[in-house]
mmCIF file of C-alpha atoms in Angstrom:
data_model
loop_
_atom_site.group_PDB
_atom_site.id
_atom_site.type_symbol
_atom_site.label_atom_id
_atom_site.label_comp_id
_atom_site.label_asym_id
_atom_site.label_seq_id
_atom_site.Cartn_x
_atom_site.Cartn_y
_atom_site.Cartn_z
ATOM 1 C CA ILE A 4 74.729 140.320 118.186
ATOM 2 C CA LEU A 5 72.898 139.518 121.243
ATOM 3 C CA ASN A 6 74.248 138.923 124.434
ATOM 4 C CA VAL A 7 73.197 135.279 125.912
ATOM 5 C CA GLU A 8 73.477 133.606 128.467
ATOM 6 C CA GLN A 9 72.791 130.342 129.894
ATOM 7 C CA SER A 10 73.131 129.355 133.332
ATOM 8 C CA PRO A 11 74.670 126.899 134.906
ATOM 9 C CA GLN A 12 77.084 125.635 132.632
ATOM 10 C CA SER A 13 76.659 122.409 133.352
ATOM 11 C CA LEU A 14 75.042 120.131 136.668
ATOM 12 C CA HIS A 15 74.294 116.623 137.304
ATOM 13 C CA VAL A 16 71.247 114.808 139.136
ATOM 14 C CA GLN A 17 69.596 112.495 139.980
ATOM 15 C CA GLU A 18 67.495 110.336 138.293
ATOM 16 C CA GLY A 19 64.182 111.577 139.777
ATOM 17 C CA ASP A 20 64.984 115.110 140.261
ATOM 18 C CA SER A 21 63.968 117.664 138.660
ATOM 19 C CA THR A 22 65.710 120.861 137.229
ATOM 20 C CA ASN A 23 65.510 123.787 136.229
ATOM 21 C CA PHE A 24 67.824 126.050 133.926
ATOM 22 C CA THR A 25 67.956 129.807 133.084
ATOM 23 C CA CYS A 26 68.392 131.594 129.431
ATOM 24 C CA SER A 27 68.975 135.825 130.065
ATOM 25 C CA PHE A 28 68.708 137.758 126.670
ATOM 26 C CA PRO A 29 68.398 141.433 126.496
ATOM 27 C CA SER A 30 64.795 142.701 126.246
ATOM 28 C CA SER A 31 64.622 145.177 123.473
ATOM 29 C CA ASN A 32 63.752 143.877 120.371
ATOM 30 C CA PHE A 33 62.114 140.668 120.938
ATOM 31 C CA TYR A 34 61.067 138.759 118.705
ATOM 32 C CA ALA A 35 60.925 134.384 119.607
ATOM 33 C CA LEU A 36 63.068 132.073 121.848
ATOM 34 C CA HIS A 37 63.969 128.882 120.787
ATOM 35 C CA TRP A 38 65.237 126.369 123.225
ATOM 36 C CA TYR A 39 66.515 122.480 121.665
ATOM 37 C CA ARG A 40 67.849 119.813 123.202
ATOM 38 C CA TRP A 41 71.106 118.405 122.389
ATOM 39 C CA GLU A 42 72.406 114.675 123.248
ATOM 40 C CA THR A 43 75.789 113.860 121.755
ATOM 41 C CA ALA A 44 76.923 112.351 118.805
ATOM 42 C CA LYS A 45 73.125 113.444 117.308
ATOM 43 C CA SER A 46 71.941 117.031 116.157
ATOM 44 C CA PRO A 47 70.297 119.713 118.179
ATOM 45 C CA GLU A 48 66.255 119.108 118.031
ATOM 46 C CA ALA A 49 63.993 121.573 119.002
ATOM 47 C CA LEU A 50 61.711 121.532 121.707
ATOM 48 C CA PHE A 51 59.911 125.204 121.659
ATOM 49 C CA VAL A 52 59.674 127.678 120.395
ATOM 50 C CA MET A 53 57.940 130.661 122.156
ATOM 51 C CA THR A 54 56.920 133.844 121.488
ATOM 52 C CA LEU A 55 54.483 135.633 123.691
ATOM 53 C CA ASN A 56 55.408 137.348 127.873
ATOM 54 C CA GLY A 57 54.106 135.157 129.769
ATOM 55 C CA ASP A 58 53.994 131.690 127.635
ATOM 56 C CA GLU A 59 54.303 128.234 128.984
ATOM 57 C CA LYS A 60 54.908 124.905 127.071
ATOM 58 C CA LYS A 61 55.135 121.957 127.421
ATOM 59 C CA LYS A 62 56.402 118.252 126.609
ATOM 60 C CA GLY A 63 55.629 115.474 128.450
ATOM 61 C CA ARG A 64 58.349 116.137 131.625
ATOM 62 C CA ILE A 65 59.928 119.180 130.238
ATOM 63 C CA SER A 66 58.098 122.327 130.127
ATOM 64 C CA ALA A 67 59.615 125.927 129.761
ATOM 65 C CA THR A 68 58.864 129.515 130.748
ATOM 66 C CA LEU A 69 59.162 133.199 129.227
ATOM 67 C CA ASN A 70 59.505 136.447 130.332
ATOM 68 C CA THR A 71 60.437 138.750 127.444
ATOM 69 C CA LYS A 72 59.957 141.947 129.269
ATOM 70 C CA GLU A 73 62.723 141.013 132.104
ATOM 71 C CA GLY A 74 64.703 139.003 129.255
ATOM 72 C CA TYR A 75 64.562 135.375 130.276
ATOM 73 C CA SER A 76 63.437 131.697 130.121
ATOM 74 C CA TYR A 77 63.381 129.359 132.345
ATOM 75 C CA LEU A 78 63.196 125.561 131.375
ATOM 76 C CA TYR A 79 62.421 122.475 133.634
ATOM 77 C CA ILE A 80 62.377 118.916 133.883
ATOM 78 C CA LYS A 81 59.976 117.042 135.746
ATOM 79 C CA GLY A 82 61.678 113.967 137.384
ATOM 80 C CA SER A 83 64.735 113.314 135.559
ATOM 81 C CA GLN A 84 66.049 110.657 133.298
ATOM 82 C CA PRO A 85 68.867 109.398 132.473
ATOM 83 C CA GLU A 86 67.407 109.765 128.442
ATOM 84 C CA ASP A 87 67.355 113.686 129.615
ATOM 85 C CA SER A 88 71.621 114.323 129.437
ATOM 86 C CA ALA A 89 72.294 116.664 126.875
ATOM 87 C CA THR A 90 73.461 120.568 126.454
ATOM 88 C CA TYR A 91 70.724 122.178 125.998
ATOM 89 C CA LEU A 92 70.819 125.273 124.290
ATOM 90 C CA CYS A 93 68.504 128.376 123.727
ATOM 91 C CA ALA A 94 68.619 130.709 121.130
ATOM 92 C CA PRO A 95 65.917 134.454 120.893
ATOM 93 C CA GLY A 96 66.644 136.354 117.157
ATOM 94 C CA SER A 97 64.498 136.933 114.972
ATOM 95 C CA ALA A 98 62.953 135.298 111.230
ATOM 96 C CA ARG A 99 66.564 134.947 109.634
ATOM 97 C CA GLN A 100 68.929 135.025 112.522
ATOM 98 C CA LEU A 101 69.130 133.420 116.023
ATOM 99 C CA THR A 102 71.141 133.712 118.779
ATOM 100 C CA PHE A 103 72.618 131.151 120.946
ATOM 101 C CA GLY A 104 73.721 130.698 123.794
ATOM 102 C CA SER A 105 76.598 128.356 124.793
ATOM 103 C CA GLY A 106 74.321 125.628 127.001
ATOM 104 C CA THR A 107 73.729 124.195 130.101
ATOM 105 C CA GLN A 108 75.046 120.532 129.452
ATOM 106 C CA LEU A 109 72.854 118.106 132.337
ATOM 107 C CA THR A 110 73.871 114.898 133.182
ATOM 108 C CA VAL A 111 71.217 112.421 134.849
ATOM 109 C CA LEU A 112 73.050 109.667 136.792
ATOM 110 C CA PRO A 113 70.833 106.616 137.162
ATOM 111 C CA ASP B 24 60.493 114.185 109.102
ATOM 112 C CA VAL B 25 63.177 117.082 107.957
ATOM 113 C CA LYS B 26 66.018 115.458 106.725
ATOM 114 C CA VAL B 27 68.948 117.503 107.046
ATOM 115 C CA THR B 28 72.408 115.450 105.451
ATOM 116 C CA GLN B 29 75.775 116.772 106.473
ATOM 117 C CA SER B 30 78.386 114.828 103.748
ATOM 118 C CA SER B 31 80.860 114.129 106.617
ATOM 119 C CA ARG B 32 80.952 113.619 109.855
ATOM 120 C CA TYR B 33 84.585 113.371 110.001
ATOM 121 C CA LEU B 34 87.410 115.428 107.906
ATOM 122 C CA VAL B 35 91.055 115.891 108.645
ATOM 123 C CA LYS B 36 92.428 118.591 106.737
ATOM 124 C CA ARG B 37 95.448 119.839 106.148
ATOM 125 C CA THR B 38 96.517 124.484 107.066
ATOM 126 C CA GLY B 39 96.065 125.460 103.306
ATOM 127 C CA GLU B 40 94.134 123.181 101.992
ATOM 128 C CA LYS B 41 90.428 124.089 99.889
ATOM 129 C CA VAL B 42 87.463 122.017 102.141
ATOM 130 C CA PHE B 43 84.239 121.526 100.883
ATOM 131 C CA LEU B 44 81.655 120.690 103.618
ATOM 132 C CA GLU B 45 78.336 119.947 101.665
ATOM 133 C CA CYS B 46 74.821 120.420 102.978
ATOM 134 C CA VAL B 47 71.336 118.215 101.946
ATOM 135 C CA GLN B 48 67.987 119.335 102.899
ATOM 136 C CA ASP B 49 64.633 117.589 101.634
ATOM 137 C CA MET B 50 61.994 119.490 102.481
ATOM 138 C CA ASP B 51 61.954 122.567 100.245
ATOM 139 C CA HIS B 52 62.989 124.966 103.217
ATOM 140 C CA GLU B 53 64.146 128.818 101.855
ATOM 141 C CA ASN B 54 66.453 129.270 104.835
ATOM 142 C CA MET B 55 69.689 127.120 105.068
ATOM 143 C CA PHE B 56 72.847 128.355 107.805
ATOM 144 C CA TRP B 57 76.219 127.118 108.342
ATOM 145 C CA TYR B 58 77.382 127.479 111.725
ATOM 146 C CA ARG B 59 80.592 126.619 114.405
ATOM 147 C CA GLN B 60 79.926 124.841 117.852
ATOM 148 C CA ASP B 61 83.648 125.114 119.610
ATOM 149 C CA PRO B 62 83.978 124.381 123.616
ATOM 150 C CA GLY B 63 82.330 126.505 126.012
ATOM 151 C CA LEU B 64 81.005 128.909 122.703
ATOM 152 C CA GLY B 65 77.466 129.018 121.568
ATOM 153 C CA LEU B 66 76.886 127.793 118.134
ATOM 154 C CA ARG B 67 77.669 130.783 115.924
ATOM 155 C CA LEU B 68 76.370 131.957 112.846
ATOM 156 C CA ILE B 69 78.933 131.482 110.010
ATOM 157 C CA TYR B 70 76.676 132.482 106.913
ATOM 158 C CA PHE B 71 73.669 132.040 106.321
ATOM 159 C CA SER B 72 70.547 131.814 103.354
ATOM 160 C CA TYR B 73 67.111 132.564 102.230
ATOM 161 C CA ASP B 74 67.014 132.197 98.838
ATOM 162 C CA VAL B 75 68.889 130.640 96.151
ATOM 163 C CA LYS B 76 72.272 132.168 94.843
ATOM 164 C CA MET B 77 71.740 135.137 97.768
ATOM 165 C CA LYS B 78 73.718 134.765 100.717
ATOM 166 C CA GLU B 79 74.090 137.046 103.679
ATOM 167 C CA LYS B 80 76.727 136.806 106.707
ATOM 168 C CA GLY B 81 76.724 135.378 109.825
ATOM 169 C CA ASP B 82 78.976 136.802 113.064
ATOM 170 C CA ILE B 83 82.033 135.099 112.034
ATOM 171 C CA PRO B 84 82.883 134.893 108.340
ATOM 172 C CA GLU B 85 86.192 135.538 107.871
ATOM 173 C CA GLY B 86 88.199 132.838 105.771
ATOM 174 C CA TYR B 87 84.085 131.438 104.771
ATOM 175 C CA SER B 88 82.203 131.496 101.476
ATOM 176 C CA VAL B 89 79.310 129.505 100.886
ATOM 177 C CA SER B 90 77.856 127.864 97.199
ATOM 178 C CA ARG B 91 73.683 127.726 97.493
ATOM 179 C CA GLU B 92 73.372 126.989 92.998
ATOM 180 C CA LYS B 93 70.103 124.775 94.411
ATOM 181 C CA LYS B 94 67.734 124.894 96.980
ATOM 182 C CA GLU B 95 67.932 121.850 98.637
ATOM 183 C CA ARG B 96 71.912 122.549 98.630
ATOM 184 C CA PHE B 97 73.890 124.916 101.300
ATOM 185 C CA SER B 98 77.900 124.442 100.657
ATOM 186 C CA LEU B 99 80.611 125.873 102.954
ATOM 187 C CA ILE B 100 83.626 126.501 101.437
ATOM 188 C CA LEU B 101 86.981 126.822 103.637
ATOM 189 C CA GLU B 102 88.957 129.177 101.115
ATOM 190 C CA SER B 103 92.584 127.148 102.297
ATOM 191 C CA ALA B 104 92.202 125.974 105.620
ATOM 192 C CA SER B 105 94.183 127.288 109.403
ATOM 193 C CA THR B 106 93.960 125.443 112.206
ATOM 194 C CA ASN B 107 91.912 128.070 114.098
ATOM 195 C CA GLN B 108 88.885 126.366 111.445
ATOM 196 C CA THR B 109 88.873 122.839 113.489
ATOM 197 C CA SER B 110 85.614 122.350 114.601
ATOM 198 C CA MET B 111 82.135 120.874 114.914
ATOM 199 C CA TYR B 112 79.594 122.693 112.084
ATOM 200 C CA LEU B 113 76.243 122.319 112.082
ATOM 201 C CA CYS B 114 74.028 123.127 108.982
ATOM 202 C CA ALA B 115 70.417 123.880 109.283
ATOM 203 C CA SER B 116 67.655 124.886 107.883
ATOM 204 C CA ARG B 117 64.644 126.421 108.527
ATOM 205 C CA ASP B 118 60.752 126.739 106.677
ATOM 206 C CA LEU B 119 59.785 130.610 106.832
ATOM 207 C CA THR B 120 56.087 130.152 105.839
ATOM 208 C CA GLY B 121 55.589 130.172 110.049
ATOM 209 C CA ASP B 122 56.921 132.862 111.225
ATOM 210 C CA TYR B 123 58.773 131.093 114.238
ATOM 211 C CA SER B 124 59.363 127.671 112.267
ATOM 212 C CA PRO B 125 62.110 126.123 114.717
ATOM 213 C CA LEU B 126 65.516 125.376 112.790
ATOM 214 C CA HIS B 127 66.518 121.313 112.141
ATOM 215 C CA PHE B 128 69.627 120.771 111.913
ATOM 216 C CA GLY B 129 72.510 117.767 110.466
ATOM 217 C CA ASN B 130 74.259 115.262 112.235
ATOM 218 C CA GLY B 131 77.639 117.968 112.270
ATOM 219 C CA THR B 132 80.990 117.656 110.762
ATOM 220 C CA ARG B 133 84.136 117.866 113.208
ATOM 221 C CA LEU B 134 86.618 118.882 111.290
ATOM 222 C CA THR B 135 90.247 118.824 112.348
ATOM 223 C CA VAL B 136 93.115 120.999 110.035
ATOM 224 C CA THR B 137 96.473 119.751 111.255
#
């Protein structure tokens, strides 16, 4: 079982602020890293699947970077909106198994 | 869009009951998964299946079993429910034709065992 840590556990930001959070994982035997967004009363939704060291992905105001050598990924949200409020989960792992972090719970205050 | 449907959104069962959680996906995905989510913990893998009638234990299989008789359906069975199995259960499926395909989740079943 991989040890996956996400920080912070929770944060509150004002609408319009930009924010970022971290996912740390053991760097050995890396295969892929997933980011999911989980809104209350909905199912987790995939944001990104990242595989290459130095990879950067973007979806609207959300972007992510990956450093496989040092074992971390950052998720950035530019100009946070209330609809960005959710728990953000990262999950490194192999094709058959992913290990999820406990998530970062983001609340965007209007 | 892939749809993963879990049969119940909320369930309340008594200790010792046999409980079935059903999951159906409509995209012909090979892999299906059962996770549970508890406060302060990440999603933890209970069982997964990579083909019909095939199953593998995840990280926390104790007290659970699974069944996959058809490709689209993956059932989680609590043989004798206990209060420590009160949790949110999530089913997911995944297409492995691409090496890095994401998981598609159902809406979850919140199970309370009293």
